[in-house]
């Protein structure tokens, strides 16, 4: 039987933009470990060099995850200490690492967090939307039908919704959110946080979607979209929308009646049909 004490797996947050957004403890731990597992060694090296961190690097990404996890858990069980970092922010948050942490814990290895930047939390901290309850949805599906179906599942949720989105889909996603959640629902686009072109725009979804569609600069860089949860006010809008829809429907085809009722009240068009079929 081996008497070697397993090493520790340190899960270390790195900056999401500004390279000094890393804790003193994170730097000390990264300097002391036997190996640092990172997504892309070329990406991480400049940050590590900037902070005088010379520990050897090994790659852990979705294409080599199974073999890399086995090798890292073996090293941990031999008593080595390992740090896990990702390209940006907190590992495992829309980033690799889940399988490593799960395997390490299953093997009885201590996993310790070294907290720091996370784009979702940084965005929430400046959005001015309710932050007592929120839900992190990560990336929406890239295809329109699946994306709208996912948004539909969230339409009744009263918690603040947080999404990561790639810059080339941000306009499309905001347009879908406007259609599903309603023109008046408040939303925030937090772009390039902690970087030179940091921008935080908060507006009702219709205004935000059209501003982003018209301004290619708002479709650049990294972004987080936050949407106010459904409120009683929204419920009142839908109730009013349904009342107007019912009146208009007596004179107009249903699609036209719904379009008008939605633009008069700001209620999502789809919500008007429910209970009115
Ligand atoms: N692990 C990271 C974290 O803790 O936030 C997230 C990694 S995920 C692959 C990358 C996504 O995070 C980007 O597409 C964007 O949605 C968001 N993101 C990362 N950095 C950001 C920044 N500086 N400003 C706004 N969003 C950012």
Short mmCIF file of C-alpha atoms and ligand atoms in Angstrom, two decimals:
data_model
loop_
_atom_site.label_atom_id
_atom_site.label_comp_id
_atom_site.label_asym_id
_atom_site.label_seq_id
_atom_site.Cartn_x
_atom_site.Cartn_y
_atom_site.Cartn_z
CA UNK A 1 0.00 0.00 0.00
CA UNK A 2 1.25 3.46 -0.86
CA UNK A 3 1.82 6.04 1.89
CA UNK A 4 2.12 8.91 -0.55
CA UNK A 5 -0.30 11.75 0.24
CA UNK A 6 -2.19 12.80 -2.89
CA UNK A 7 -1.45 16.30 -4.12
CA UNK A 8 -4.04 19.02 -4.41
CA UNK A 9 -5.91 20.08 -7.55
CA UNK A 10 -6.08 23.88 -7.45
CA UNK A 11 -8.84 25.28 -9.67
CA UNK A 12 -7.58 28.78 -10.38
CA UNK A 13 -9.46 31.71 -11.95
CA UNK A 14 -7.49 33.92 -14.35
CA UNK A 15 -8.47 37.33 -15.83
CA UNK A 16 -11.29 37.83 -18.37
CA UNK A 17 -9.49 40.77 -19.95
CA UNK A 18 -7.38 43.00 -17.74
CA UNK A 19 -4.32 40.92 -16.95
CA UNK A 20 -3.97 42.24 -13.39
CA UNK A 21 -7.36 40.78 -12.41
CA UNK A 22 -5.75 37.78 -10.76
CA UNK A 23 -5.35 37.35 -7.01
CA UNK A 24 -2.05 37.37 -5.13
CA UNK A 25 -2.96 33.89 -3.83
CA UNK A 26 -3.58 32.64 -7.39
CA UNK A 27 -0.14 33.88 -8.46
CA UNK A 28 1.56 32.28 -5.44
CA UNK A 29 -0.16 28.93 -6.07
CA UNK A 30 0.57 28.97 -9.82
CA UNK A 31 4.26 29.62 -9.00
CA UNK A 32 4.37 26.68 -6.58
CA UNK A 33 2.62 23.82 -8.41
CA UNK A 34 4.33 20.96 -10.27
CA UNK A 35 2.24 21.46 -13.39
CA UNK A 36 -0.42 23.82 -14.76
CA UNK A 37 -3.14 22.29 -16.94
CA UNK A 38 -4.48 24.85 -19.41
CA UNK A 39 -6.69 24.89 -22.51
CA UNK A 40 -4.11 26.37 -24.86
CA UNK A 41 -0.50 26.68 -23.77
CA UNK A 42 0.20 29.42 -26.36
CA UNK A 43 -2.70 31.47 -25.01
CA UNK A 44 -1.79 31.11 -21.32
CA UNK A 45 1.98 31.57 -21.59
CA UNK A 46 2.03 35.40 -21.99
CA UNK A 47 -0.18 35.88 -18.89
CA UNK A 48 1.94 33.47 -16.85
CA UNK A 49 5.18 35.10 -18.02
CA UNK A 50 3.78 38.54 -17.13
CA UNK A 51 3.35 37.29 -13.54
CA UNK A 52 6.70 35.44 -13.44
CA UNK A 53 5.08 32.02 -13.29
CA UNK A 54 7.42 29.38 -14.66
CA UNK A 55 5.68 26.06 -13.83
CA UNK A 56 5.51 23.57 -16.72
CA UNK A 57 2.27 23.62 -18.76
CA UNK A 58 0.21 20.75 -20.09
CA UNK A 59 -2.80 20.99 -22.41
CA UNK A 60 -6.29 19.96 -21.31
CA UNK A 61 -9.00 20.62 -23.87
CA UNK A 62 -12.05 18.86 -25.25
CA UNK A 63 -10.02 16.88 -27.82
CA UNK A 64 -7.55 15.25 -25.39
CA UNK A 65 -9.64 15.36 -22.24
CA UNK A 66 -9.89 11.63 -21.51
CA UNK A 67 -6.14 10.88 -21.72
CA UNK A 68 -5.17 14.19 -20.09
CA UNK A 69 -7.50 13.57 -17.13
CA UNK A 70 -6.08 10.08 -16.57
CA UNK A 71 -2.51 11.38 -16.64
CA UNK A 72 -3.26 14.30 -14.31
CA UNK A 73 -5.12 12.17 -11.76
CA UNK A 74 -2.16 9.74 -11.78
CA UNK A 75 0.21 12.62 -11.03
CA UNK A 76 -2.07 13.89 -8.25
CA UNK A 77 -2.17 10.41 -6.68
CA UNK A 78 1.64 10.33 -6.81
CA UNK A 79 1.66 13.44 -4.62
CA UNK A 80 2.18 16.15 -7.23
CA UNK A 81 0.22 19.37 -7.08
CA UNK A 82 -1.67 20.49 -10.16
CA UNK A 83 -3.32 23.80 -11.06
CA UNK A 84 -6.14 23.99 -13.58
CA UNK A 85 -6.69 27.22 -15.47
CA UNK A 86 -8.71 28.06 -18.60
CA UNK A 87 -8.24 30.65 -21.35
CA UNK A 88 -10.20 33.19 -19.30
CA UNK A 89 -12.06 33.49 -16.03
CA UNK A 90 -13.15 30.57 -13.89
CA UNK A 91 -12.45 27.05 -15.19
CA UNK A 92 -15.57 24.85 -15.69
CA UNK A 93 -17.79 27.92 -16.29
CA UNK A 94 -18.49 27.30 -20.00
CA UNK A 95 -14.92 25.99 -20.06
CA UNK A 96 -13.16 22.60 -19.73
CA UNK A 97 -12.37 21.00 -16.37
CA UNK A 98 -15.56 19.29 -15.24
CA UNK A 99 -14.24 15.79 -16.03
CA UNK A 100 -10.92 16.46 -14.32
CA UNK A 101 -12.53 17.75 -11.12
CA UNK A 102 -15.02 14.88 -11.10
CA UNK A 103 -12.31 12.26 -11.63
CA UNK A 104 -10.02 13.85 -9.04
CA UNK A 105 -12.77 13.94 -6.41
CA UNK A 106 -13.75 10.35 -7.20
CA UNK A 107 -10.10 9.36 -6.65
CA UNK A 108 -10.10 11.05 -3.22
CA UNK A 109 -7.97 14.00 -4.32
CA UNK A 110 -8.56 17.36 -2.62
CA UNK A 111 -9.87 19.99 -5.06
CA UNK A 112 -9.50 23.58 -3.86
CA UNK A 113 -10.87 26.70 -5.55
CA UNK A 114 -8.79 29.84 -6.02
CA UNK A 115 -11.61 32.22 -6.96
CA UNK A 116 -11.46 35.26 -9.18
CA UNK A 117 -12.90 36.69 -12.39
CA UNK A 118 -15.99 35.27 -14.06
CA UNK A 119 -17.67 37.17 -16.92
CA UNK A 120 -21.22 36.25 -15.84
CA UNK A 121 -20.71 37.57 -12.30
CA UNK A 122 -18.75 40.63 -13.45
CA UNK A 123 -21.61 41.49 -15.84
CA UNK A 124 -24.25 40.92 -13.18
CA UNK A 125 -22.37 43.19 -10.77
CA UNK A 126 -22.79 46.22 -13.08
CA UNK A 127 -26.02 45.41 -14.96
CA UNK A 128 -28.39 47.03 -12.48
CA UNK A 129 -30.77 44.06 -12.79
CA UNK A 130 -32.03 42.13 -9.74
CA UNK A 131 -29.13 40.03 -8.47
CA UNK A 132 -30.73 38.26 -5.50
CA UNK A 133 -31.78 35.37 -7.77
CA UNK A 134 -30.33 34.67 -11.19
CA UNK A 135 -29.83 31.79 -13.57
CA UNK A 136 -26.72 31.19 -15.67
CA UNK A 137 -27.65 29.66 -19.03
CA UNK A 138 -24.20 29.61 -20.66
CA UNK A 139 -24.31 29.65 -24.48
CA UNK A 140 -27.62 29.38 -26.34
CA UNK A 141 -27.87 26.82 -29.16
CA UNK A 142 -26.43 28.33 -32.37
CA UNK A 143 -29.36 27.25 -34.61
CA UNK A 144 -32.37 29.57 -34.58
CA UNK A 145 -35.12 26.99 -33.93
CA UNK A 146 -33.30 25.39 -30.97
CA UNK A 147 -32.36 28.80 -29.60
CA UNK A 148 -35.96 30.03 -29.67
CA UNK A 149 -37.17 26.81 -28.05
CA UNK A 150 -34.65 27.30 -25.21
CA UNK A 151 -35.73 30.94 -24.77
CA UNK A 152 -39.36 29.85 -24.70
CA UNK A 153 -38.56 27.50 -21.78
CA UNK A 154 -37.19 30.51 -19.89
CA UNK A 155 -39.94 33.01 -20.73
CA UNK A 156 -41.82 32.58 -17.44
CA UNK A 157 -38.74 32.53 -15.20
CA UNK A 158 -38.77 35.37 -12.66
CA UNK A 159 -35.00 35.27 -12.09
CA UNK A 160 -32.47 37.41 -13.97
CA UNK A 161 -31.25 35.39 -16.98
CA UNK A 162 -27.55 35.41 -17.90
CA UNK A 163 -26.25 34.20 -21.28
CA UNK A 164 -22.83 34.04 -22.92
CA UNK A 165 -22.97 34.84 -26.62
CA UNK A 166 -20.47 35.03 -29.42
CA UNK A 167 -20.19 38.41 -31.11
CA UNK A 168 -21.34 37.14 -34.51
CA UNK A 169 -24.65 35.88 -33.09
CA UNK A 170 -25.42 38.65 -30.62
CA UNK A 171 -27.76 40.56 -32.95
CA UNK A 172 -29.73 37.42 -33.87
CA UNK A 173 -30.03 36.33 -30.26
CA UNK A 174 -31.24 39.74 -29.09
CA UNK A 175 -33.88 39.73 -31.86
CA UNK A 176 -35.08 36.29 -30.74
CA UNK A 177 -35.17 37.44 -27.11
CA UNK A 178 -37.27 40.46 -28.13
CA UNK A 179 -39.73 38.16 -29.94
CA UNK A 180 -39.95 35.60 -27.14
CA UNK A 181 -39.70 37.77 -23.99
CA UNK A 182 -41.42 40.87 -25.42
CA UNK A 183 -40.27 44.25 -26.71
CA UNK A 184 -40.40 45.95 -23.31
CA UNK A 185 -38.45 43.42 -21.21
CA UNK A 186 -35.33 45.11 -19.84
CA UNK A 187 -31.98 43.67 -20.91
CA UNK A 188 -28.28 44.50 -20.66
CA UNK A 189 -25.45 43.82 -23.08
CA UNK A 190 -22.09 43.74 -21.27
CA UNK A 191 -19.25 43.74 -23.79
CA UNK A 192 -15.47 43.54 -23.49
CA UNK A 193 -15.54 43.77 -19.69
CA UNK A 194 -12.28 44.99 -18.12
CA UNK A 195 -10.89 45.74 -21.61
CA UNK A 196 -10.32 48.93 -23.62
CA UNK A 197 -13.76 48.95 -25.29
CA UNK A 198 -15.78 47.93 -22.24
CA UNK A 199 -19.46 48.80 -22.86
CA UNK A 200 -22.54 48.14 -20.74
CA UNK A 201 -25.84 48.97 -22.50
CA UNK A 202 -29.16 48.59 -20.71
CA UNK A 203 -32.45 49.08 -22.59
CA UNK A 204 -35.76 47.37 -23.31
CA UNK A 205 -35.13 44.42 -25.64
CA UNK A 206 -36.64 46.04 -28.77
CA UNK A 207 -34.41 49.12 -28.44
CA UNK A 208 -31.32 47.07 -27.58
CA UNK A 209 -31.87 44.60 -30.45
CA UNK A 210 -32.27 47.39 -33.00
CA UNK A 211 -29.30 49.39 -31.67
CA UNK A 212 -27.03 46.34 -31.89
CA UNK A 213 -28.38 45.36 -35.34
CA UNK A 214 -27.57 48.86 -36.65
CA UNK A 215 -24.15 49.28 -35.06
CA UNK A 216 -21.46 46.78 -36.13
CA UNK A 217 -19.23 48.01 -33.26
CA UNK A 218 -21.71 46.48 -30.82
CA UNK A 219 -21.23 43.14 -32.57
CA UNK A 220 -17.54 42.89 -31.74
CA UNK A 221 -15.60 41.31 -28.90
CA UNK A 222 -16.88 39.16 -26.06
CA UNK A 223 -20.31 39.62 -24.61
CA UNK A 224 -22.71 38.66 -21.88
CA UNK A 225 -26.46 39.25 -22.29
CA UNK A 226 -28.57 39.65 -19.16
CA UNK A 227 -32.38 39.77 -19.22
CA UNK A 228 -34.72 40.87 -16.45
CA UNK A 229 -36.83 37.99 -15.17
CA UNK A 230 -40.54 38.01 -15.82
CA UNK A 231 -42.35 40.45 -13.52
CA UNK A 232 -45.92 41.16 -12.39
CA UNK A 233 -45.76 44.18 -14.71
CA UNK A 234 -45.08 41.78 -17.58
CA UNK A 235 -48.03 39.67 -16.47
CA UNK A 236 -50.19 42.80 -16.55
CA UNK A 237 -48.95 43.59 -20.07
CA UNK A 238 -49.84 40.10 -21.27
CA UNK A 239 -53.30 40.35 -19.68
CA UNK A 240 -53.87 43.69 -21.41
CA UNK A 241 -52.47 42.29 -24.68
CA UNK A 242 -54.89 39.35 -24.54
CA UNK A 243 -57.83 41.67 -23.88
CA UNK A 244 -56.95 43.83 -26.90
CA UNK A 245 -56.22 40.76 -29.03
CA UNK A 246 -59.67 39.34 -28.26
CA UNK A 247 -61.34 42.60 -29.38
CA UNK A 248 -59.26 42.99 -32.55
CA UNK A 249 -59.75 39.35 -33.49
CA UNK A 250 -63.42 39.96 -34.05
CA UNK A 251 -62.52 42.26 -36.97
CA UNK A 252 -59.10 41.06 -38.13
CA UNK A 253 -57.26 37.82 -39.01
CA UNK A 254 -55.55 36.38 -35.87
CA UNK A 255 -51.96 37.07 -37.02
CA UNK A 256 -52.74 40.71 -37.73
CA UNK A 257 -54.69 41.09 -34.48
CA UNK A 258 -51.80 39.58 -32.50
CA UNK A 259 -49.24 41.81 -34.22
CA UNK A 260 -51.24 44.93 -33.38
CA UNK A 261 -52.02 43.86 -29.80
CA UNK A 262 -48.34 43.06 -29.22
CA UNK A 263 -47.14 46.40 -30.52
CA UNK A 264 -49.77 48.34 -28.55
CA UNK A 265 -48.99 46.62 -25.23
CA UNK A 266 -45.39 45.38 -25.57
CA UNK A 267 -46.54 41.85 -24.68
CA UNK A 268 -44.82 38.99 -26.54
CA UNK A 269 -46.94 38.06 -29.55
CA UNK A 270 -46.84 34.35 -28.83
CA UNK A 271 -48.23 34.84 -25.30
CA UNK A 272 -51.35 36.49 -26.72
CA UNK A 273 -52.63 33.34 -28.40
CA UNK A 274 -52.60 31.29 -25.20
CA UNK A 275 -56.08 31.15 -23.72
CA UNK A 276 -57.44 32.82 -26.86
CA UNK A 277 -57.42 29.95 -29.33
N1 LIG B 1 -14.73 30.74 -17.93
C1 LIG B 1 -15.11 32.05 -18.40
C2 LIG B 1 -15.75 32.85 -17.24
O1 LIG B 1 -15.48 32.54 -16.08
O2 LIG B 1 -16.46 33.81 -17.51
C3 LIG B 1 -16.00 31.98 -19.62
C4 LIG B 1 -15.43 31.24 -20.78
S1 LIG B 1 -16.49 31.15 -22.16
C5 LIG B 1 -15.62 30.05 -23.22
C6 LIG B 1 -16.17 32.65 -22.99
C7 LIG B 1 -17.40 33.58 -22.99
O3 LIG B 1 -17.43 34.31 -21.77
C8 LIG B 1 -17.36 34.63 -24.07
O4 LIG B 1 -17.90 34.13 -25.29
C9 LIG B 1 -18.25 35.72 -23.50
O5 LIG B 1 -19.61 35.38 -23.64
C10 LIG B 1 -17.87 35.63 -22.01
N2 LIG B 1 -16.76 36.54 -21.71
C11 LIG B 1 -15.47 36.20 -21.46
N3 LIG B 1 -14.74 37.30 -21.23
C12 LIG B 1 -15.57 38.37 -21.35
C13 LIG B 1 -15.41 39.78 -21.23
N4 LIG B 1 -14.23 40.32 -20.96
N5 LIG B 1 -16.49 40.58 -21.41
C14 LIG B 1 -17.70 40.05 -21.69
N6 LIG B 1 -17.91 38.71 -21.82
C15 LIG B 1 -16.87 37.89 -21.65
#
